[in-house]
Tab-separated table of C-alpha atoms and ligand atoms in Angstrom:
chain	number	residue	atom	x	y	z
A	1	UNK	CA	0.000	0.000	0.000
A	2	UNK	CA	1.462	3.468	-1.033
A	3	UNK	CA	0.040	6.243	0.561
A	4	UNK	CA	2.613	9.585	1.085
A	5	UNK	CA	-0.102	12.036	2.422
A	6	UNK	CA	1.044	14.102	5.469
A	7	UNK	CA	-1.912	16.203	5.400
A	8	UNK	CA	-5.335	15.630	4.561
A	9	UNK	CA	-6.371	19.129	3.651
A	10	UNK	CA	-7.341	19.586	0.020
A	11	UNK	CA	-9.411	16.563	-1.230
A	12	UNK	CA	-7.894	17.036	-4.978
A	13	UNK	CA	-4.626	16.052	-3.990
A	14	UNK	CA	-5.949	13.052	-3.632
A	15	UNK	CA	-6.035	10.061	-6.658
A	16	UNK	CA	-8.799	7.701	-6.918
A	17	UNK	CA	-6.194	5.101	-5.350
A	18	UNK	CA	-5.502	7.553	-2.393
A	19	UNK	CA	-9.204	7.663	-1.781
A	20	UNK	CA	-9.930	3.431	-2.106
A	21	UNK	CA	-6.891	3.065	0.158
A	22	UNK	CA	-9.354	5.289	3.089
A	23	UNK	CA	-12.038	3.489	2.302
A	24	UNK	CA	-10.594	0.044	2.349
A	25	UNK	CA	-8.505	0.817	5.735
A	26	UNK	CA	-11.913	2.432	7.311
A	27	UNK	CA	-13.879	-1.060	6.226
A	28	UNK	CA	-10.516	-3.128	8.147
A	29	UNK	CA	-11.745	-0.927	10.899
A	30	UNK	CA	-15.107	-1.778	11.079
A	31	UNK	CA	-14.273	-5.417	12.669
A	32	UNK	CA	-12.141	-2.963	15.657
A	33	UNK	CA	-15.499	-0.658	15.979
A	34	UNK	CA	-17.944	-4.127	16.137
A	35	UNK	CA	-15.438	-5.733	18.997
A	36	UNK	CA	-16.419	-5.902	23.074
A	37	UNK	CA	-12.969	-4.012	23.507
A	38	UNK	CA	-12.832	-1.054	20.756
A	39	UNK	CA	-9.430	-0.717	21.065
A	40	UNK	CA	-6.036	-1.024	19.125
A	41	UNK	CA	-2.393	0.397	20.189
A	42	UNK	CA	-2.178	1.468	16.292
A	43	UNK	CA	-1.280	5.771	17.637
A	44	UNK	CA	-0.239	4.768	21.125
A	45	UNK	CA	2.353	7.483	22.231
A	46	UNK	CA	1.546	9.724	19.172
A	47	UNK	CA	-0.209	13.124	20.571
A	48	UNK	CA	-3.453	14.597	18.490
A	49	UNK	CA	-4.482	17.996	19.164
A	50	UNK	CA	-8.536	18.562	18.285
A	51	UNK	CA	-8.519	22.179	17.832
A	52	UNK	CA	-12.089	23.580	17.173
A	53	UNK	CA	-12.776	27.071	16.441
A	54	UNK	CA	-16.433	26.951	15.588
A	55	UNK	CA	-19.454	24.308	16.820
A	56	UNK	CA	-19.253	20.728	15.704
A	57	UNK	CA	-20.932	17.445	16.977
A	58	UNK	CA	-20.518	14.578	14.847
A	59	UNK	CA	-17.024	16.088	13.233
A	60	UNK	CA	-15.496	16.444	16.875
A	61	UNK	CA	-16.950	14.006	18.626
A	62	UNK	CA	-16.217	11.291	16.178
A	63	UNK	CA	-12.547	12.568	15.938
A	64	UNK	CA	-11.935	11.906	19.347
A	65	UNK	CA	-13.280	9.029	19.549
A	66	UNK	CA	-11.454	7.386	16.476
A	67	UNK	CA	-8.524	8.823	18.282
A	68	UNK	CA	-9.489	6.932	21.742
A	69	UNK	CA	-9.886	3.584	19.856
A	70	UNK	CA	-6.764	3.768	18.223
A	71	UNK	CA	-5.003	4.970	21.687
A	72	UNK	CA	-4.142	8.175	21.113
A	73	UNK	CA	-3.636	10.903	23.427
A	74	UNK	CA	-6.058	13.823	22.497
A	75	UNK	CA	-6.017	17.265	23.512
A	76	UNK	CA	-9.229	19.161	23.233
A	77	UNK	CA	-8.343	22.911	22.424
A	78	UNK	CA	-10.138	25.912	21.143
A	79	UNK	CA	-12.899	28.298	21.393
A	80	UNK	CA	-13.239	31.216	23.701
A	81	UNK	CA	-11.557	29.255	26.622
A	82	UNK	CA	-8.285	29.579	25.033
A	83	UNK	CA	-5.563	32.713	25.097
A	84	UNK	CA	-6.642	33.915	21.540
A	85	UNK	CA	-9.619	35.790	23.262
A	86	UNK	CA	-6.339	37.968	24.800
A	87	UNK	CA	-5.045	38.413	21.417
A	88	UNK	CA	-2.717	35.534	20.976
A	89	UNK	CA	-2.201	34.577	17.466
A	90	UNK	CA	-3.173	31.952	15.003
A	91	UNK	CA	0.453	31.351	14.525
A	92	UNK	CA	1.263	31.449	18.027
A	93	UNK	CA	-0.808	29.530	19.387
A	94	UNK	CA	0.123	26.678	16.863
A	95	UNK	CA	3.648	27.524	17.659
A	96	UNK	CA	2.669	26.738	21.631
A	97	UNK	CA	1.187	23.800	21.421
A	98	UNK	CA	3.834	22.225	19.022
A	99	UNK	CA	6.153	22.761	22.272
A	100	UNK	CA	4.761	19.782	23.673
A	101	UNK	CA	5.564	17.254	20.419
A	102	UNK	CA	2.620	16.415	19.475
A	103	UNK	CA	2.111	14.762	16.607
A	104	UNK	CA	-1.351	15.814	14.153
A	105	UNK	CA	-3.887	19.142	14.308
A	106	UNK	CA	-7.344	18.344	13.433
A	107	UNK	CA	-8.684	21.852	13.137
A	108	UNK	CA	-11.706	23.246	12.277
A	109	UNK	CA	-12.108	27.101	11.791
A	110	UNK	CA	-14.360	29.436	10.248
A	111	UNK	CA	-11.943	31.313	7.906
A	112	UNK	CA	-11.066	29.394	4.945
A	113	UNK	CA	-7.288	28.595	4.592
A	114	UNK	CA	-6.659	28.219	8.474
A	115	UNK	CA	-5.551	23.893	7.952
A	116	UNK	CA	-3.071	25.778	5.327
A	117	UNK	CA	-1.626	28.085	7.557
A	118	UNK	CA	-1.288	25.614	10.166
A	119	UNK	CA	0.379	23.049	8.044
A	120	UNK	CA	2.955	25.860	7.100
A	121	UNK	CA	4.156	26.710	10.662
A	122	UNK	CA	3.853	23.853	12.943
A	123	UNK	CA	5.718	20.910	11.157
A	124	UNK	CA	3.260	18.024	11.657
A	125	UNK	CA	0.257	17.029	10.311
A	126	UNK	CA	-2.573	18.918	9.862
A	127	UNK	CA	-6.319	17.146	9.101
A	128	UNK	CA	-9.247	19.926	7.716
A	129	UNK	CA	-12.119	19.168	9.806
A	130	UNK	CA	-13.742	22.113	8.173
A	131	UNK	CA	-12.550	25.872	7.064
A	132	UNK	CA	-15.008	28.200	6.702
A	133	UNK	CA	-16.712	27.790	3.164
A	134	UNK	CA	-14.059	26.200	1.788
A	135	UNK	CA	-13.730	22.168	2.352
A	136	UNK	CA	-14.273	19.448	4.851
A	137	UNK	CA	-12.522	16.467	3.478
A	138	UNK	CA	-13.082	14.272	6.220
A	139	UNK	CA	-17.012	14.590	5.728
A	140	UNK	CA	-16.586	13.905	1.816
A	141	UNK	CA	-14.590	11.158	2.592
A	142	UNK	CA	-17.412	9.237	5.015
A	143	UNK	CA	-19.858	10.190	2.487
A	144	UNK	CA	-18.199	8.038	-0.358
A	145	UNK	CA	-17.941	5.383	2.507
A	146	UNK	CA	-21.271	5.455	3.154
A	147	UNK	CA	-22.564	5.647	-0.703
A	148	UNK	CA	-19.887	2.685	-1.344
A	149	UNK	CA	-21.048	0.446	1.102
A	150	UNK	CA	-24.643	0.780	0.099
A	151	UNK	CA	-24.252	1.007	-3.826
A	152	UNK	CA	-21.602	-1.566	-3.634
A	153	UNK	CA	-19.178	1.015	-6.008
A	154	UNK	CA	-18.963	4.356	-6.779
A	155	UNK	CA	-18.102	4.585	-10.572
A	156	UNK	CA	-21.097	5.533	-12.631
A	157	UNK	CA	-23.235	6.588	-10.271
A	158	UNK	CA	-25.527	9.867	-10.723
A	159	UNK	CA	-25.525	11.711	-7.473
A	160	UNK	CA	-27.285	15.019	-7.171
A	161	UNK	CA	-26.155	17.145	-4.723
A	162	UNK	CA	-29.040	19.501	-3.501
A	163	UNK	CA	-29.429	22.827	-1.505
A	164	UNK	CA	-27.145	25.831	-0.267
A	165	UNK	CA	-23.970	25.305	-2.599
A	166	UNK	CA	-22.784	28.782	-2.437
A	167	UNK	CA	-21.793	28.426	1.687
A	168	UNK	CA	-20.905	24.746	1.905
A	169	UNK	CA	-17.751	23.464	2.401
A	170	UNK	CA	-19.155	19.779	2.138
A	171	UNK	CA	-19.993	20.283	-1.485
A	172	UNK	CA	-16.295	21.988	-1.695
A	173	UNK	CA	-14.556	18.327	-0.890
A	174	UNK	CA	-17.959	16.282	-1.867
A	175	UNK	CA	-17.995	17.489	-5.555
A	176	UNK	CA	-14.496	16.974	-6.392
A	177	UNK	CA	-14.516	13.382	-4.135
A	178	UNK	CA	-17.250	12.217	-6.433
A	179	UNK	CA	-15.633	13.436	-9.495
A	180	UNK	CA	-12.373	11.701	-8.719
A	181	UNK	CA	-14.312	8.534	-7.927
A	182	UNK	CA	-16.044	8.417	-11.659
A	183	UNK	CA	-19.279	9.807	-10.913
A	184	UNK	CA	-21.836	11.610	-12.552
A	185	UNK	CA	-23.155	14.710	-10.766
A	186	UNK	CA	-25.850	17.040	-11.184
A	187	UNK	CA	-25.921	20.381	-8.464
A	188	UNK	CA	-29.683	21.185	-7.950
A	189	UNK	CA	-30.346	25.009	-5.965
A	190	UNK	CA	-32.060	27.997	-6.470
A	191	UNK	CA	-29.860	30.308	-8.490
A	192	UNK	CA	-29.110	32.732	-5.251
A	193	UNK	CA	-27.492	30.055	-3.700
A	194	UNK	CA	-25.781	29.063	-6.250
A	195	UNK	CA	-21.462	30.326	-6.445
A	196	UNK	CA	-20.699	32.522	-9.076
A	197	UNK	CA	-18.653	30.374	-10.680
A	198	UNK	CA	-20.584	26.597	-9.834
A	199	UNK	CA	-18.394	25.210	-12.698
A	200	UNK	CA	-15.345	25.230	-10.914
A	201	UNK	CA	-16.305	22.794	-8.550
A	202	UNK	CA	-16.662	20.407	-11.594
A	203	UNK	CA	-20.578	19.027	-11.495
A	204	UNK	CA	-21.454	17.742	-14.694
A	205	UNK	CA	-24.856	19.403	-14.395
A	206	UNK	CA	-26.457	23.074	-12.867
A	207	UNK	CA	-30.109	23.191	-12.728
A	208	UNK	CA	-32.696	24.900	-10.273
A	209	UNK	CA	-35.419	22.176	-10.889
A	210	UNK	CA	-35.347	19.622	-8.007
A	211	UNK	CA	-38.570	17.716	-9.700
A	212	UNK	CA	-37.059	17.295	-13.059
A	213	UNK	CA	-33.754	15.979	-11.343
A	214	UNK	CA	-34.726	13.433	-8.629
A	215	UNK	CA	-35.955	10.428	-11.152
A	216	UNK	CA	-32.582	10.912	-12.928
A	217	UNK	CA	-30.686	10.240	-9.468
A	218	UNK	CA	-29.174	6.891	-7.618
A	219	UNK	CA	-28.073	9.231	-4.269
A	220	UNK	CA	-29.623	12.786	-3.237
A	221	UNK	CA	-27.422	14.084	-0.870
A	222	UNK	CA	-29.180	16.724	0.673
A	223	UNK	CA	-27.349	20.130	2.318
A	224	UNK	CA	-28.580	22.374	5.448
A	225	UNK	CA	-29.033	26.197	4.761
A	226	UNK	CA	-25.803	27.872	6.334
A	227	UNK	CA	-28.015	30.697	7.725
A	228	UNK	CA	-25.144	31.513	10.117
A	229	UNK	CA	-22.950	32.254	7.006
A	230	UNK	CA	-24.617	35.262	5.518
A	231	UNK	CA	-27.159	37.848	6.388
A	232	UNK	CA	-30.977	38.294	4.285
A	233	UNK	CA	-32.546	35.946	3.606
A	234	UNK	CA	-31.825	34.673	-0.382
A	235	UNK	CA	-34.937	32.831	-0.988
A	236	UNK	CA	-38.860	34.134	0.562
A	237	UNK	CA	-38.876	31.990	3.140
A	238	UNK	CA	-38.365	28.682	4.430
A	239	UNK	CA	-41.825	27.239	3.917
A	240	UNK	CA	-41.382	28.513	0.399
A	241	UNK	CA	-37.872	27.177	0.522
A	242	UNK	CA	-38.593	23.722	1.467
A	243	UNK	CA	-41.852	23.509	-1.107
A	244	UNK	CA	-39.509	24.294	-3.971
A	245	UNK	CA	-35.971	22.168	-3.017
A	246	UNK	CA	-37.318	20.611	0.052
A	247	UNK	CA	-37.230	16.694	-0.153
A	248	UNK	CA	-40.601	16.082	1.451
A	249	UNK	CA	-43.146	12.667	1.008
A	250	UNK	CA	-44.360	13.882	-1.838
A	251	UNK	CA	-41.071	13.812	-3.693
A	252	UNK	CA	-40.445	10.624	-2.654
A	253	UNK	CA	-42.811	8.956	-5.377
A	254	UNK	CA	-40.268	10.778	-7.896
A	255	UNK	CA	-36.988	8.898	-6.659
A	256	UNK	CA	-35.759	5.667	-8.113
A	257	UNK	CA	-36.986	2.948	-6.243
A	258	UNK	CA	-33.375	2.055	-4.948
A	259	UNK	CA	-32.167	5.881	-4.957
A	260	UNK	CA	-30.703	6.815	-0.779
A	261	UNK	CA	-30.537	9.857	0.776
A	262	UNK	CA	-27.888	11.311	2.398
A	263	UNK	CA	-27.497	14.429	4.786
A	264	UNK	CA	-24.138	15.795	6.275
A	265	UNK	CA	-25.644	17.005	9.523
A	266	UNK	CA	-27.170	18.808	11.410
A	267	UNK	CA	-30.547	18.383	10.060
A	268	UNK	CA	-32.891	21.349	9.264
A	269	UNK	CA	-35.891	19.691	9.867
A	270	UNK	CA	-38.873	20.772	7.547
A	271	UNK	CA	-36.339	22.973	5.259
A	272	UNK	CA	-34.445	21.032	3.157
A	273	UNK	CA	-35.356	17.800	4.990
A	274	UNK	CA	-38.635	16.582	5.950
A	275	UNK	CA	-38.338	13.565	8.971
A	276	UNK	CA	-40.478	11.562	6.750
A	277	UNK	CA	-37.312	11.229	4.573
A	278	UNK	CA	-34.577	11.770	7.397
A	279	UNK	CA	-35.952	9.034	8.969
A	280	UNK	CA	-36.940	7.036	6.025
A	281	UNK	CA	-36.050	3.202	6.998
A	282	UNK	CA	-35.312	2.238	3.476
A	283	UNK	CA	-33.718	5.283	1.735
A	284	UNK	CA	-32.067	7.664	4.480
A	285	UNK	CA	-28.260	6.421	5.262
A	286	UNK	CA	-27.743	9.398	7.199
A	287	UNK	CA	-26.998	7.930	11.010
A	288	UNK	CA	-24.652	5.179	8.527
A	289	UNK	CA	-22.747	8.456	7.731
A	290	UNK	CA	-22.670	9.301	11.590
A	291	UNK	CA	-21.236	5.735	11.710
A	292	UNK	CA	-18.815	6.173	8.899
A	293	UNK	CA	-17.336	9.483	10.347
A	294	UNK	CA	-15.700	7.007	13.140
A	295	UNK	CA	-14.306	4.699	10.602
A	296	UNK	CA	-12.601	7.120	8.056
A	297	UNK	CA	-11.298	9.188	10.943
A	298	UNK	CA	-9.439	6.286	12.220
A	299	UNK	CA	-8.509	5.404	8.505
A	300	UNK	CA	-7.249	8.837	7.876
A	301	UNK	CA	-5.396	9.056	11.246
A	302	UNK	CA	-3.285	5.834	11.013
A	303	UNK	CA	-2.787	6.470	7.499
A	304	UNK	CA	-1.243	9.779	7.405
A	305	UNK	CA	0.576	9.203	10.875
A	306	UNK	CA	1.826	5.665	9.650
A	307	UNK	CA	0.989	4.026	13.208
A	308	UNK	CA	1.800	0.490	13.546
A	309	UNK	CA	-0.712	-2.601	12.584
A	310	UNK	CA	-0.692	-4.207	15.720
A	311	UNK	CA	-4.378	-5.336	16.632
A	312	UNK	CA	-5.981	-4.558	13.672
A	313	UNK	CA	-6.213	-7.957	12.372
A	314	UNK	CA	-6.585	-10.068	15.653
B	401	CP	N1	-21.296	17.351	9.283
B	401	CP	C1	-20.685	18.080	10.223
B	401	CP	O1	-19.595	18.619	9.992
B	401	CP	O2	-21.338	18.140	11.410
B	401	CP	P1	-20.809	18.898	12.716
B	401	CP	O3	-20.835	20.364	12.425
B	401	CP	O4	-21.740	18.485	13.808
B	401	CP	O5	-19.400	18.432	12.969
């Protein structure tokens, strides 16, 4: 297995081999996650700061616990409890905490760039668990897990990837992730939330017309309004929001009859989501995402800190 990734930062440095080599590792680690004791001494000794600089659930809490089961120290950072509401630095504060040899950042930060920056000035390696509207490769990365295992491949699939495109940083990694994996993908959003520029994140299709889209589609992957990302409102409202790109029952009788549904998380319930289909026992493989997010993170971790095998297979 060749894989000579420090970081994991911009999902298009990444080959289609790169990718497989994740998913394949974060399958091995399925039998770890499914054991009584859900534990291996793959990262024992090697120190992983979490350092989160805006909200997170599923992105944090799944970090640290891939970093538990493969026995790695983790130190929980950020926020306003930390010396950068005194006016420390970015830099500095990286420059701090690489005092005590630690080994990987997992940040997450609301200006775009930040895993960059970080990877410049502290000397070991950085994982983007999120910059601002930029990317999220971990999240794009669980995703193709999650559409892999329940597709059975990822080549030739038409996913449509629906909702706010202009503020995610999900569809930032999840477009390209797709791309690289051979499949075909269709962007479906009203045109204000749309990017200037939707081409460069290389969909093979732009359209504003959810009903005309969803019989053509074997995965809708479904995105939250970032409301906390920009100020007005750029659609009426949200009833009139979620009657026009909601996926609701009703839509439901327009999907393939094997298409799933996928959701990054959190869930705006009744906007772009209705529970109906969140919940759906058949076609939503959200919580196997949730799942997922465990698995990769350990994949990602032992592959870009090369720990050693030991447990894995036992
Ligand atoms: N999908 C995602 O990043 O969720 P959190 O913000 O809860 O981490």
């Amino acid at each position: 297995m060749a894989f000579n990734h420090k970081h994991l930062i911009d999902i298009t440095e990444y080959s289609a081999d790169d990718i497989m080599t994740i998913l394949e590792t974060a399958k091995n680690f399925k039998q770890v996650n499914e054991r009584r004791i859900k534990k291996v001494p793959t990262l024992k000794g090697f120190t992983v700061v979490n350092m989160f600089n805006e909200p997170s659930t599923r992105t944090r809490s799944s970090f640290e616990i891939a970093e538990k089961r493969l026995s790695a120290d983790s130190l929980n950072f950020g926020g306003s409890s930390t010396a950068t509401v005194k006016g420390e630095s970015l830099v500095d504060t990286v420059k701090t905490l690489c005092s005590y040899k630690i080994d990987c950042i997992v940040v997450r930060d609301r200006w775009a760039g930040v895993p960059r920056k970080i990877a410049d000035v502290s000397g070991v390696s950085v994982i983007d668990a999120g910059d601002g509207k930029h990317q999220h490769p971990t999240q794009a990365l669980l995703d193709l897990y999650s559409i892999w295992e329940e597709k059975g491949d990822l080549a030739g699939l038409h996913v449509g990837v629906v909702g706010d495109i202009a503020h995610s940083r999900v569809c930032g990694s999840l477009i390209p992730a797709l791309k690289i994996m051979g499949c075909e993908v269709t962007v479906v959003a009203p045109p204000t939330l749309l990017p200037a520029r939707p081409d460069i994140l290389g969909a093979d299709h732009v359209t504003s017309n959810l009903d005309e889209a969803l019989p053509e589609l074997d995965v809708v992957y479904m995105l939250r309004i970032q409301r906390e990302r920009f100020e007005g409102a750029p659609y009426p409202n949200l009833r009139e929001y979620n009657l026009l790109y909601g996926l609701t029952e009703q839509r439901d009788k327009l999907l393939k009859p094997d298409a799933c549904v996928c959701h990054p998380g959190p869930i705006n319930r009744g906007v772009e989501l209705d529970s109906f289909m969140a919940d759906h026992p058949k076609r939503s493989i959200i919580l196997d995402q949730v799942y997922a997010g465990v698995l990769v993170r350990m994949a990602a971790l032992y592959l870009l800190l090369g720990g050693s095998n030991d447990g894995i297979d036992a």
